[in-house]
GROMACS .gro file of N, CA and C in nm:
model
  498
    1TYR      N    1   0.449   1.410   1.842
    1TYR     CA    2   0.353   1.306   1.936
    1TYR      C    3   0.414   1.192   1.911
    2ILE      N    4   0.403   1.126   1.767
    2ILE     CA    5   0.462   0.994   1.755
    2ILE      C    6   0.606   0.968   1.759
    3LYS      N    7   0.721   1.063   1.755
    3LYS     CA    8   0.842   1.043   1.778
    3LYS      C    9   0.788   1.039   1.942
    4GLU      N   10   0.765   1.072   2.020
    4GLU     CA   11   0.783   1.049   2.188
    4GLU      C   12   0.706   0.878   2.200
    5ALA      N   13   0.638   0.839   2.119
    5ALA     CA   14   0.580   0.700   2.175
    5ALA      C   15   0.705   0.605   2.073
    6PRO      N   16   0.734   0.528   2.186
    6PRO     CA   17   0.781   0.410   2.157
    6PRO      C   18   0.683   0.325   2.084
    7VAL      N   19   0.752   0.229   1.974
    7VAL     CA   20   0.670   0.119   1.912
    7VAL      C   21   0.622   0.072   2.002
    8GLY      N   22   0.459   0.051   2.033
    8GLY     CA   23   0.374  -0.042   2.086
    8GLY      C   24   0.217  -0.006   2.098
    9THR      N   25   0.169  -0.007   2.240
    9THR     CA   26   0.027   0.019   2.218
    9THR      C   27   0.000   0.171   2.158
   10GLU      N   28   0.059   0.258   2.214
   10GLU     CA   29   0.051   0.405   2.223
   10GLU      C   30   0.057   0.435   2.049
   11SER      N   31   0.151   0.387   1.998
   11SER     CA   32   0.213   0.454   1.838
   11SER      C   33   0.093   0.348   1.766
   12LYS      N   34   0.081   0.221   1.820
   12LYS     CA   35  -0.050   0.169   1.730
   12LYS      C   36  -0.173   0.241   1.722
   13LYS      N   37  -0.192   0.341   1.823
   13LYS     CA   38  -0.310   0.406   1.826
   13LYS      C   39  -0.283   0.498   1.742
   14VAL      N   40  -0.214   0.550   1.690
   14VAL     CA   41  -0.191   0.700   1.589
   14VAL      C   42  -0.152   0.603   1.465
   15ILE      N   43  -0.095   0.501   1.452
   15ILE     CA   44  -0.018   0.474   1.271
   15ILE      C   45  -0.112   0.330   1.238
   16SER      N   46  -0.149   0.353   1.087
   16SER     CA   47  -0.209   0.278   1.040
   16SER      C   48  -0.128   0.237   0.948
   17TYR      N   49  -0.058   0.090   0.947
   17TYR     CA   50   0.024  -0.018   0.846
   17TYR      C   51  -0.007  -0.094   0.753
   18LEU      N   52   0.018  -0.057   0.655
   18LEU     CA   53  -0.005  -0.168   0.542
   18LEU      C   54   0.114  -0.274   0.489
   19PRO      N   55   0.074  -0.347   0.585
   19PRO     CA   56   0.218  -0.435   0.568
   19PRO      C   57   0.215  -0.516   0.410
   20ASP      N   58   0.364  -0.568   0.370
   20ASP     CA   59   0.335  -0.647   0.231
   20ASP      C   60   0.290  -0.745   0.204
   21HIS      N   61   0.272  -0.821   0.333
   21HIS     CA   62   0.212  -0.963   0.336
   21HIS      C   63   0.090  -0.987   0.453
   22THR      N   64  -0.013  -1.076   0.395
   22THR     CA   65  -0.111  -1.079   0.497
   22THR      C   66  -0.105  -1.122   0.612
   23TYR      N   67  -0.188  -1.035   0.747
   23TYR     CA   68  -0.193  -1.114   0.868
   23TYR      C   69  -0.309  -1.174   0.907
   24LEU      N   70  -0.389  -1.153   0.833
   24LEU     CA   71  -0.499  -1.170   0.844
   24LEU      C   72  -0.565  -1.317   0.827
   25GLY      N   73  -0.646  -1.385   0.931
   25GLY     CA   74  -0.678  -1.532   0.922
   25GLY      C   75  -0.772  -1.528   0.791
   26GLY      N   76  -0.695  -1.647   0.716
   26GLY     CA   77  -0.785  -1.667   0.592
   26GLY      C   78  -0.940  -1.754   0.625
   27GLY      N   79  -0.959  -1.763   0.740
   27GLY     CA   80  -1.088  -1.866   0.770
   27GLY      C   81  -1.136  -1.762   0.797
   28MET      N   82  -1.109  -1.634   0.800
   28MET     CA   83  -1.239  -1.506   0.828
   28MET      C   84  -1.281  -1.484   0.727
   29ARG      N   85  -1.418  -1.449   0.777
   29ARG     CA   86  -1.494  -1.376   0.671
   29ARG      C   87  -1.469  -1.221   0.742
   30VAL      N   88  -1.479  -1.150   0.571
   30VAL     CA   89  -1.435  -1.008   0.565
   30VAL      C   90  -1.476  -0.891   0.711
   31ASN      N   91  -1.667  -0.920   0.700
   31ASN     CA   92  -1.716  -0.896   0.800
   31ASN      C   93  -1.682  -0.887   0.958
   32GLU      N   94  -1.627  -1.036   0.975
   32GLU     CA   95  -1.577  -1.022   1.105
   32GLU      C   96  -1.463  -0.987   1.097
   33ILE      N   97  -1.355  -0.953   1.019
   33ILE     CA   98  -1.242  -0.895   1.007
   33ILE      C   99  -1.260  -0.756   1.068
   34ILE      N  100  -1.344  -0.717   1.000
   34ILE     CA  101  -1.429  -0.541   1.002
   34ILE      C  102  -1.443  -0.556   1.170
   35ASP      N  103  -1.516  -0.634   1.213
   35ASP     CA  104  -1.617  -0.683   1.377
   35ASP      C  105  -1.481  -0.644   1.458
   36PHE      N  106  -1.335  -0.718   1.385
   36PHE     CA  107  -1.209  -0.754   1.472
   36PHE      C  108  -1.139  -0.573   1.488
   37PHE      N  109  -1.177  -0.539   1.383
   37PHE     CA  110  -1.111  -0.393   1.338
   37PHE      C  111  -1.150  -0.301   1.448
   38LYS      N  112  -1.310  -0.287   1.463
   38LYS     CA  113  -1.362  -0.198   1.517
   38LYS      C  114  -1.369  -0.235   1.664
   39ASP      N  115  -1.285  -0.362   1.712
   39ASP     CA  116  -1.312  -0.372   1.875
   39ASP      C  117  -1.179  -0.300   1.918
   40PHE      N  118  -1.076  -0.358   1.802
   40PHE     CA  119  -0.919  -0.327   1.831
   40PHE      C  120  -0.885  -0.223   1.827
   41TYR      N  121  -0.920  -0.124   1.719
   41TYR     CA  122  -0.877   0.034   1.691
   41TYR      C  123  -0.985   0.101   1.729
   42GLU      N  124  -0.993   0.189   1.821
   42GLU     CA  125  -1.099   0.331   1.843
   42GLU      C  126  -1.140   0.393   1.768
   43ASP      N  127  -1.048   0.467   1.645
   43ASP     CA  128  -1.034   0.523   1.533
   43ASP      C  129  -1.118   0.475   1.397
   44PHE      N  130  -1.101   0.334   1.409
   44PHE     CA  131  -1.164   0.267   1.269
   44PHE      C  132  -1.327   0.293   1.276
   45GLU      N  133  -1.359   0.302   1.128
   45GLU     CA  134  -1.494   0.368   1.119
   45GLU      C  135  -1.536   0.235   0.996
   46PRO      N  136  -1.606   0.134   1.072
   46PRO     CA  137  -1.703   0.051   0.974
   46PRO      C  138  -1.740   0.073   0.834
   47GLU      N  139  -1.820   0.175   0.858
   47GLU     CA  140  -1.914   0.259   0.753
   47GLU      C  141  -1.823   0.297   0.639
   48ARG      N  142  -1.680   0.314   0.646
   48ARG     CA  143  -1.602   0.368   0.541
   48ARG      C  144  -1.568   0.240   0.520
   49ALA      N  145  -1.531   0.107   0.571
   49ALA     CA  146  -1.475  -0.019   0.525
   49ALA      C  147  -1.597  -0.069   0.454
   50TYR      N  148  -1.711  -0.117   0.506
   50TYR     CA  149  -1.815  -0.133   0.383
   50TYR      C  150  -1.840  -0.065   0.264
   51ASP      N  151  -1.849   0.110   0.258
   51ASP     CA  152  -1.856   0.178   0.160
   51ASP      C  153  -1.778   0.139   0.037
   52MET      N  154  -1.622   0.129   0.095
   52MET     CA  155  -1.507   0.090  -0.032
   52MET      C  156  -1.548  -0.074  -0.073
   53LEU      N  157  -1.590  -0.157   0.001
   53LEU     CA  158  -1.601  -0.278  -0.014
   53LEU      C  159  -1.737  -0.271  -0.116
   54GLU      N  160  -1.825  -0.212  -0.167
   54GLU     CA  161  -1.964  -0.209  -0.188
   54GLU      C  162  -1.898  -0.180  -0.361
   55LYS      N  163  -1.802  -0.074  -0.297
   55LYS     CA  164  -1.769   0.015  -0.454
   55LYS      C  165  -1.705  -0.111  -0.538
   56LEU      N  166  -1.597  -0.165  -0.468
   56LEU     CA  167  -1.538  -0.284  -0.514
   56LEU      C  168  -1.610  -0.414  -0.584
   57GLN      N  169  -1.759  -0.439  -0.530
   57GLN     CA  170  -1.794  -0.498  -0.538
   57GLN      C  171  -1.758  -0.669  -0.470
   58ILE      N  172  -1.681  -0.614  -0.345
   58ILE     CA  173  -1.626  -0.720  -0.280
   58ILE      C  174  -1.741  -0.760  -0.135
   59ASP      N  175  -1.795  -0.928  -0.153
   59ASP     CA  176  -1.868  -0.944  -0.026
   59ASP      C  177  -1.853  -0.926   0.071
   60PRO      N  178  -1.893  -0.868   0.197
   60PRO     CA  179  -1.819  -0.897   0.338
   60PRO      C  180  -1.840  -1.045   0.394
   61LYS      N  181  -1.919  -1.092   0.339
   61LYS     CA  182  -1.973  -1.225   0.419
   61LYS      C  183  -1.852  -1.357   0.343
   62GLN      N  184  -1.772  -1.290   0.255
   62GLN     CA  185  -1.714  -1.384   0.172
   62GLN      C  186  -1.547  -1.447   0.245
   63LYS      N  187  -1.519  -1.521   0.252
   63LYS     CA  188  -1.362  -1.585   0.323
   63LYS      C  189  -1.257  -1.528   0.261
   64LEU      N  190  -1.174  -1.514   0.356
   64LEU     CA  191  -1.049  -1.433   0.302
   64LEU      C  192  -0.952  -1.545   0.197
   65LYS      N  193  -0.964  -1.633   0.238
   65LYS     CA  194  -0.894  -1.737   0.200
   65LYS      C  195  -0.940  -1.815   0.058
   66THR      N  196  -1.120  -1.767   0.046
   66THR     CA  197  -1.134  -1.795  -0.121
   66THR      C  198  -1.092  -1.696  -0.189
   67MET      N  199  -1.059  -1.592  -0.202
   67MET     CA  200  -1.020  -1.456  -0.266
   67MET      C  201  -0.888  -1.472  -0.325
   68SER      N  202  -0.872  -1.392  -0.451
   68SER     CA  203  -0.755  -1.397  -0.506
   68SER      C  204  -0.675  -1.327  -0.425
   69LYS      N  205  -0.509  -1.322  -0.437
   69LYS     CA  206  -0.403  -1.242  -0.419
   69LYS      C  207  -0.441  -1.064  -0.395
   70GLY      N  208  -0.507  -1.012  -0.495
   70GLY     CA  209  -0.520  -0.905  -0.542
   70GLY      C  210  -0.677  -0.857  -0.436
   71THR      N  211  -0.767  -0.917  -0.450
   71THR     CA  212  -0.863  -0.876  -0.348
   71THR      C  213  -0.803  -0.860  -0.206
   72LYS      N  214  -0.772  -0.996  -0.166
   72LYS     CA  215  -0.702  -0.986  -0.018
   72LYS      C  216  -0.625  -0.864   0.024
   73GLU      N  217  -0.562  -0.796  -0.093
   73GLU     CA  218  -0.443  -0.686  -0.070
   73GLU      C  219  -0.554  -0.557  -0.061
   74LYS      N  220  -0.664  -0.546  -0.155
   74LYS     CA  221  -0.758  -0.463  -0.125
   74LYS      C  222  -0.826  -0.487  -0.018
   75VAL      N  223  -0.847  -0.548   0.047
   75VAL     CA  224  -0.920  -0.588   0.140
   75VAL      C  225  -0.864  -0.534   0.264
   76GLN      N  226  -0.703  -0.555   0.228
   76GLN     CA  227  -0.615  -0.496   0.377
   76GLN      C  228  -0.603  -0.353   0.352
   77LEU      N  229  -0.615  -0.282   0.237
   77LEU     CA  230  -0.611  -0.175   0.234
   77LEU      C  231  -0.692  -0.102   0.264
   78ILE      N  232  -0.825  -0.138   0.286
   78ILE     CA  233  -0.954  -0.106   0.329
   78ILE      C  234  -0.923  -0.120   0.467
   79LEU      N  235  -0.919  -0.176   0.493
   79LEU     CA  236  -0.903  -0.202   0.667
   79LEU      C  237  -0.805  -0.066   0.712
   80VAL      N  238  -0.713  -0.055   0.650
   80VAL     CA  239  -0.593   0.088   0.681
   80VAL      C  240  -0.661   0.175   0.662
   81MET      N  241  -0.727   0.211   0.564
   81MET     CA  242  -0.775   0.346   0.503
   81MET      C  243  -0.905   0.364   0.565
   82SER      N  244  -0.957   0.264   0.652
   82SER     CA  245  -1.101   0.287   0.734
   82SER      C  246  -1.046   0.322   0.870
   83ARG      N  247  -0.935   0.365   0.909
   83ARG     CA  248  -0.932   0.429   1.042
   83ARG      C  249  -0.880   0.551   1.036
   84ARG      N  250  -0.880   0.615   1.126
   84ARG     CA  251  -0.881   0.746   1.112
   84ARG      C  252  -0.733   0.804   1.181
   85ALA      N  253  -0.621   0.761   1.151
   85ALA     CA  254  -0.526   0.778   1.209
   85ALA      C  255  -0.421   0.864   1.184
   86ASP      N  256  -0.342   0.895   1.276
   86ASP     CA  257  -0.206   1.022   1.212
   86ASP      C  258  -0.106   1.004   1.143
   87LEU      N  259  -0.103   0.875   1.081
   87LEU     CA  260   0.035   0.868   1.027
   87LEU      C  261  -0.086   0.671   0.944
   88TYR      N  262   0.021   0.710   0.822
   88TYR     CA  263  -0.033   0.561   0.722
   88TYR      C  264   0.084   0.527   0.679
   89ILE      N  265   0.123   0.423   0.698
   89ILE     CA  266   0.257   0.381   0.649
   89ILE      C  267   0.194   0.267   0.531
   90LEU      N  268   0.251   0.300   0.395
   90LEU     CA  269   0.177   0.219   0.313
   90LEU      C  270   0.311   0.163   0.196
   91GLY      N  271   0.317   0.067   0.181
   91GLY     CA  272   0.432  -0.008   0.038
   91GLY      C  273   0.322   0.009  -0.062
   92VAL      N  274   0.349   0.020  -0.188
   92VAL     CA  275   0.285   0.015  -0.273
   92VAL      C  276   0.358  -0.092  -0.382
   93ASP      N  277   0.259  -0.182  -0.393
   93ASP     CA  278   0.242  -0.277  -0.509
   93ASP      C  279   0.229  -0.215  -0.646
   94PRO      N  280   0.306  -0.291  -0.785
   94PRO     CA  281   0.300  -0.256  -0.874
   94PRO      C  282   0.130  -0.284  -0.907
   95ALA      N  283   0.087  -0.386  -0.883
   95ALA     CA  284  -0.034  -0.442  -0.967
   95ALA      C  285  -0.129  -0.410  -0.879
   96ALA      N  286  -0.163  -0.296  -0.770
   96ALA     CA  287  -0.246  -0.217  -0.712
   96ALA      C  288  -0.241  -0.128  -0.708
   97ARG      N  289  -0.116  -0.051  -0.754
   97ARG     CA  290  -0.129   0.089  -0.734
   97ARG      C  291  -0.223   0.174  -0.792
   98ASP      N  292  -0.277   0.143  -0.878
   98ASP     CA  293  -0.391   0.237  -0.958
   98ASP      C  294  -0.521   0.240  -0.805
   99TYR      N  295  -0.534   0.120  -0.768
   99TYR     CA  296  -0.653   0.139  -0.669
   99TYR      C  297  -0.588   0.190  -0.555
  100ILE      N  298  -0.490   0.140  -0.506
  100ILE     CA  299  -0.403   0.207  -0.363
  100ILE      C  300  -0.419   0.326  -0.382
  101LEU      N  301  -0.356   0.364  -0.472
  101LEU     CA  302  -0.371   0.568  -0.471
  101LEU      C  303  -0.471   0.614  -0.466
  102ASN      N  304  -0.565   0.599  -0.543
  102ASN     CA  305  -0.703   0.632  -0.557
  102ASN      C  306  -0.771   0.568  -0.419
  103THR      N  307  -0.728   0.486  -0.363
  103THR     CA  308  -0.799   0.503  -0.194
  103THR      C  309  -0.733   0.566  -0.120
  104ILE      N  310  -0.604   0.602  -0.161
  104ILE     CA  311  -0.527   0.698  -0.086
  104ILE      C  312  -0.576   0.851  -0.052
  105ILE      N  313  -0.610   0.902  -0.225
  105ILE     CA  314  -0.662   1.028  -0.236
  105ILE      C  315  -0.755   1.054  -0.158
  106THR      N  316  -0.875   0.915  -0.180
  106THR     CA  317  -1.017   0.954  -0.154
  106THR      C  318  -1.053   0.942   0.006
  107ASN      N  319  -0.954   0.892   0.078
  107ASN     CA  320  -0.997   0.820   0.170
  107ASN      C  321  -0.890   0.842   0.301
  108TYR      N  322  -0.799   0.941   0.304
  108TYR     CA  323  -0.692   0.966   0.419
  108TYR      C  324  -0.758   1.105   0.490
  109ASP      N  325  -0.774   1.079   0.603
  109ASP     CA  326  -0.778   1.222   0.700
  109ASP      C  327  -0.684   1.325   0.657
  110GLU      N  328  -0.728   1.410   0.631
  110GLU     CA  329  -0.659   1.533   0.527
  110GLU      C  330  -0.552   1.590   0.621
  111HIS      N  331  -0.558   1.569   0.795
  111HIS     CA  332  -0.450   1.625   0.875
  111HIS      C  333  -0.353   1.475   0.888
  112ALA      N  334  -0.389   1.394   0.839
  112ALA     CA  335  -0.296   1.276   0.862
  112ALA      C  336  -0.177   1.279   0.755
  113SER      N  337  -0.045   1.219   0.765
  113SER     CA  338   0.077   1.206   0.684
  113SER      C  339   0.081   1.066   0.649
  114ILE      N  340   0.095   1.069   0.524
  114ILE     CA  341   0.150   0.901   0.462
  114ILE      C  342   0.260   0.896   0.438
  115LEU      N  343   0.319   0.791   0.458
  115LEU     CA  344   0.454   0.726   0.435
  115LEU      C  345   0.432   0.630   0.337
  116ILE      N  346   0.485   0.668   0.214
  116ILE     CA  347   0.473   0.512   0.101
  116ILE      C  348   0.614   0.521   0.059
  117SER      N  349   0.603   0.329   0.070
  117SER     CA  350   0.755   0.312   0.050
  117SER      C  351   0.705   0.232  -0.067
  118THR      N  352   0.818   0.255  -0.197
  118THR     CA  353   0.786   0.275  -0.303
  118THR      C  354   0.904   0.282  -0.450
  119HIS      N  355   0.898   0.193  -0.527
  119HIS     CA  356   1.033   0.259  -0.640
  119HIS      C  357   0.976   0.308  -0.754
  120LEU      N  358   0.799   0.300  -0.732
  120LEU     CA  359   0.741   0.336  -0.840
  120LEU      C  360   0.686   0.476  -0.840
  121ILE      N  361   0.808   0.575  -0.880
  121ILE     CA  362   0.794   0.681  -0.840
  121ILE      C  363   0.748   0.796  -0.899
  122ALA      N  364   0.733   0.736  -1.067
  122ALA     CA  365   0.682   0.806  -1.170
  122ALA      C  366   0.490   0.824  -1.158
  123ASP      N  367   0.505   0.694  -1.047
  123ASP     CA  368   0.331   0.679  -1.060
  123ASP      C  369   0.276   0.741  -0.973
  124ILE      N  370   0.371   0.764  -0.900
  124ILE     CA  371   0.266   0.830  -0.746
  124ILE      C  372   0.389   0.999  -0.742
  125GLU      N  373   0.445   1.050  -0.847
  125GLU     CA  374   0.500   1.179  -0.787
  125GLU      C  375   0.399   1.288  -0.810
  126ASN      N  376   0.352   1.244  -0.848
  126ASN     CA  377   0.171   1.388  -0.862
  126ASN      C  378   0.151   1.412  -0.750
  127ILE      N  379   0.136   1.308  -0.641
  127ILE     CA  380   0.066   1.312  -0.499
  127ILE      C  381   0.183   1.321  -0.380
  128LEU      N  382   0.293   1.364  -0.446
  128LEU     CA  383   0.395   1.394  -0.318
  128LEU      C  384   0.409   1.538  -0.300
  129ASP      N  385   0.439   1.536  -0.145
  129ASP     CA  386   0.476   1.663  -0.113
  129ASP      C  387   0.630   1.716  -0.069
  130GLN      N  388   0.678   1.584  -0.007
  130GLN     CA  389   0.813   1.556   0.063
  130GLN      C  390   0.864   1.414   0.029
  131VAL      N  391   0.987   1.421  -0.023
  131VAL     CA  392   1.054   1.296  -0.054
  131VAL      C  393   1.162   1.254   0.057
  132ILE      N  394   1.205   1.138   0.091
  132ILE     CA  395   1.312   1.078   0.189
  132ILE      C  396   1.354   0.939   0.063
  133PHE      N  397   1.487   0.982   0.006
  133PHE     CA  398   1.563   0.889  -0.044
  133PHE      C  399   1.627   0.816   0.078
  134ILE      N  400   1.622   0.657   0.064
  134ILE     CA  401   1.729   0.634   0.183
  134ILE      C  402   1.805   0.513   0.066
  135LYS      N  403   1.923   0.483   0.099
  135LYS     CA  404   2.031   0.417   0.031
  135LYS      C  405   2.111   0.366   0.120
  136ASN      N  406   2.128   0.197   0.125
  136ASN     CA  407   2.186   0.123   0.222
  136ASN      C  408   2.192   0.164   0.363
  137GLY      N  409   2.029   0.176   0.399
  137GLY     CA  410   2.039   0.271   0.563
  137GLY      C  411   2.059   0.392   0.575
  138GLN      N  412   2.052   0.449   0.426
  138GLN     CA  413   2.118   0.605   0.496
  138GLN      C  414   2.046   0.726   0.410
  139ILE      N  415   1.972   0.820   0.483
  139ILE     CA  416   1.918   0.917   0.421
  139ILE      C  417   2.007   0.965   0.312
  140VAL      N  418   1.996   0.970   0.217
  140VAL     CA  419   2.039   1.068   0.113
  140VAL      C  420   2.006   1.190   0.000
  141LYS      N  421   1.876   1.189   0.053
  141LYS     CA  422   1.777   1.310   0.001
  141LYS      C  423   1.709   1.334   0.094
  142ASP      N  424   1.653   1.436   0.132
  142ASP     CA  425   1.538   1.454   0.250
  142ASP      C  426   1.476   1.610   0.225
  143ALA      N  427   1.392   1.619   0.139
  143ALA     CA  428   1.347   1.778   0.021
  143ALA      C  429   1.187   1.783   0.041
  144SER      N  430   1.145   1.905   0.015
  144SER     CA  431   1.027   1.877  -0.019
  144SER      C  432   1.035   1.876  -0.210
  145VAL      N  433   0.939   1.843  -0.253
  145VAL     CA  434   0.903   1.821  -0.412
  145VAL      C  435   0.991   1.926  -0.475
  146GLU      N  436   0.897   2.014  -0.408
  146GLU     CA  437   0.909   2.186  -0.509
  146GLU      C  438   1.095   2.235  -0.527
  147SER      N  439   1.099   2.186  -0.411
  147SER     CA  440   1.268   2.259  -0.404
  147SER      C  441   1.343   2.141  -0.465
  148ILE      N  442   1.314   2.020  -0.448
  148ILE     CA  443   1.431   1.929  -0.553
  148ILE      C  444   1.372   1.962  -0.725
  149ARG      N  445   1.260   1.989  -0.742
  149ARG     CA  446   1.226   2.059  -0.916
  149ARG      C  447   1.318   2.178  -0.894
  150GLU      N  448   1.299   2.278  -0.817
  150GLU     CA  449   1.399   2.414  -0.838
  150GLU      C  450   1.498   2.410  -0.825
  151GLU      N  451   1.586   2.295  -0.739
  151GLU     CA  452   1.700   2.317  -0.730
  151GLU      C  453   1.797   2.192  -0.843
  152GLU      N  454   1.700   2.053  -0.842
  152GLU     CA  455   1.779   2.018  -0.913
  152GLU      C  456   1.726   2.027  -1.062
  153GLY      N  457   1.631   2.097  -1.092
  153GLY     CA  458   1.606   2.095  -1.233
  153GLY      C  459   1.525   1.960  -1.244
  154MET      N  460   1.509   1.863  -1.224
  154MET     CA  461   1.462   1.755  -1.284
  154MET      C  462   1.349   1.695  -1.192
  155SER      N  463   1.266   1.597  -1.217
  155SER     CA  464   1.170   1.513  -1.206
  155SER      C  465   1.197   1.471  -1.064
  156ILE      N  466   1.115   1.442  -0.999
  156ILE     CA  467   1.175   1.307  -0.875
  156ILE      C  468   1.194   1.180  -0.919
  157ASP      N  469   1.138   1.154  -1.014
  157ASP     CA  470   1.121   1.014  -1.062
  157ASP      C  471   1.320   1.003  -1.121
  158ALA      N  472   1.318   1.148  -1.230
  158ALA     CA  473   1.442   1.135  -1.273
  158ALA      C  474   1.594   1.129  -1.179
  159LEU      N  475   1.531   1.236  -1.026
  159LEU     CA  476   1.629   1.211  -0.960
  159LEU      C  477   1.688   1.106  -0.899
  160PHE      N  478   1.540   1.019  -0.852
  160PHE     CA  479   1.555   0.835  -0.808
  160PHE      C  480   1.638   0.796  -0.920
  161ARG      N  481   1.614   0.783  -1.000
  161ARG     CA  482   1.697   0.693  -1.112
  161ARG      C  483   1.818   0.743  -1.072
  162GLU      N  484   1.888   0.871  -1.102
  162GLU     CA  485   2.022   0.918  -1.080
  162GLU      C  486   2.089   0.888  -0.926
  163VAL      N  487   2.019   0.880  -0.865
  163VAL     CA  488   2.068   0.832  -0.692
  163VAL      C  489   2.080   0.701  -0.692
  164PHE      N  490   1.953   0.612  -0.775
  164PHE     CA  491   1.985   0.486  -0.745
  164PHE      C  492   2.025   0.405  -0.883
  165ARG      N  493   2.063   0.504  -0.964
  165ARG     CA  494   2.124   0.414  -1.105
  165ARG      C  495   2.018   0.321  -1.142
  166CYS      N  496   1.891   0.376  -1.171
  166CYS     CA  497   1.814   0.259  -1.218
  166CYS      C  498   1.791   0.246  -1.366
   0.00000   0.00000   0.00000
């Protein structure tokens, strides 16, 4: 279904995306942003967002502009993961990776796919099923984690370092 829908209204109904920069108005309070997401996305579950905010002790009445960069990133991740999307597209920031990975593992829809863009392979290798290495805009490896370990005889991180000479 996702392949058939061009980027636009229909694809936004099934994809939840975490950009690498904030697009939220700094003057808005977190609860106002949650209301906006509830109105904008049919699959948004405010109770999930409030539950994650509570676990992180983030005040939903706090304005975004008063938060640290890390807290803003967590709010954005909470918003993304509070949807019941078919596909989650996430960039993993080194500073927030532990929280991001834990949030992904505990909150994604089990029938969904998650696309993670990162150079932190060692940190996420244990949650991967499939990897795609893209170098200079070209796919250089697209395989299951299991087949890479069997055929290449190395970890995903080791293969990544070999392909990209890290």
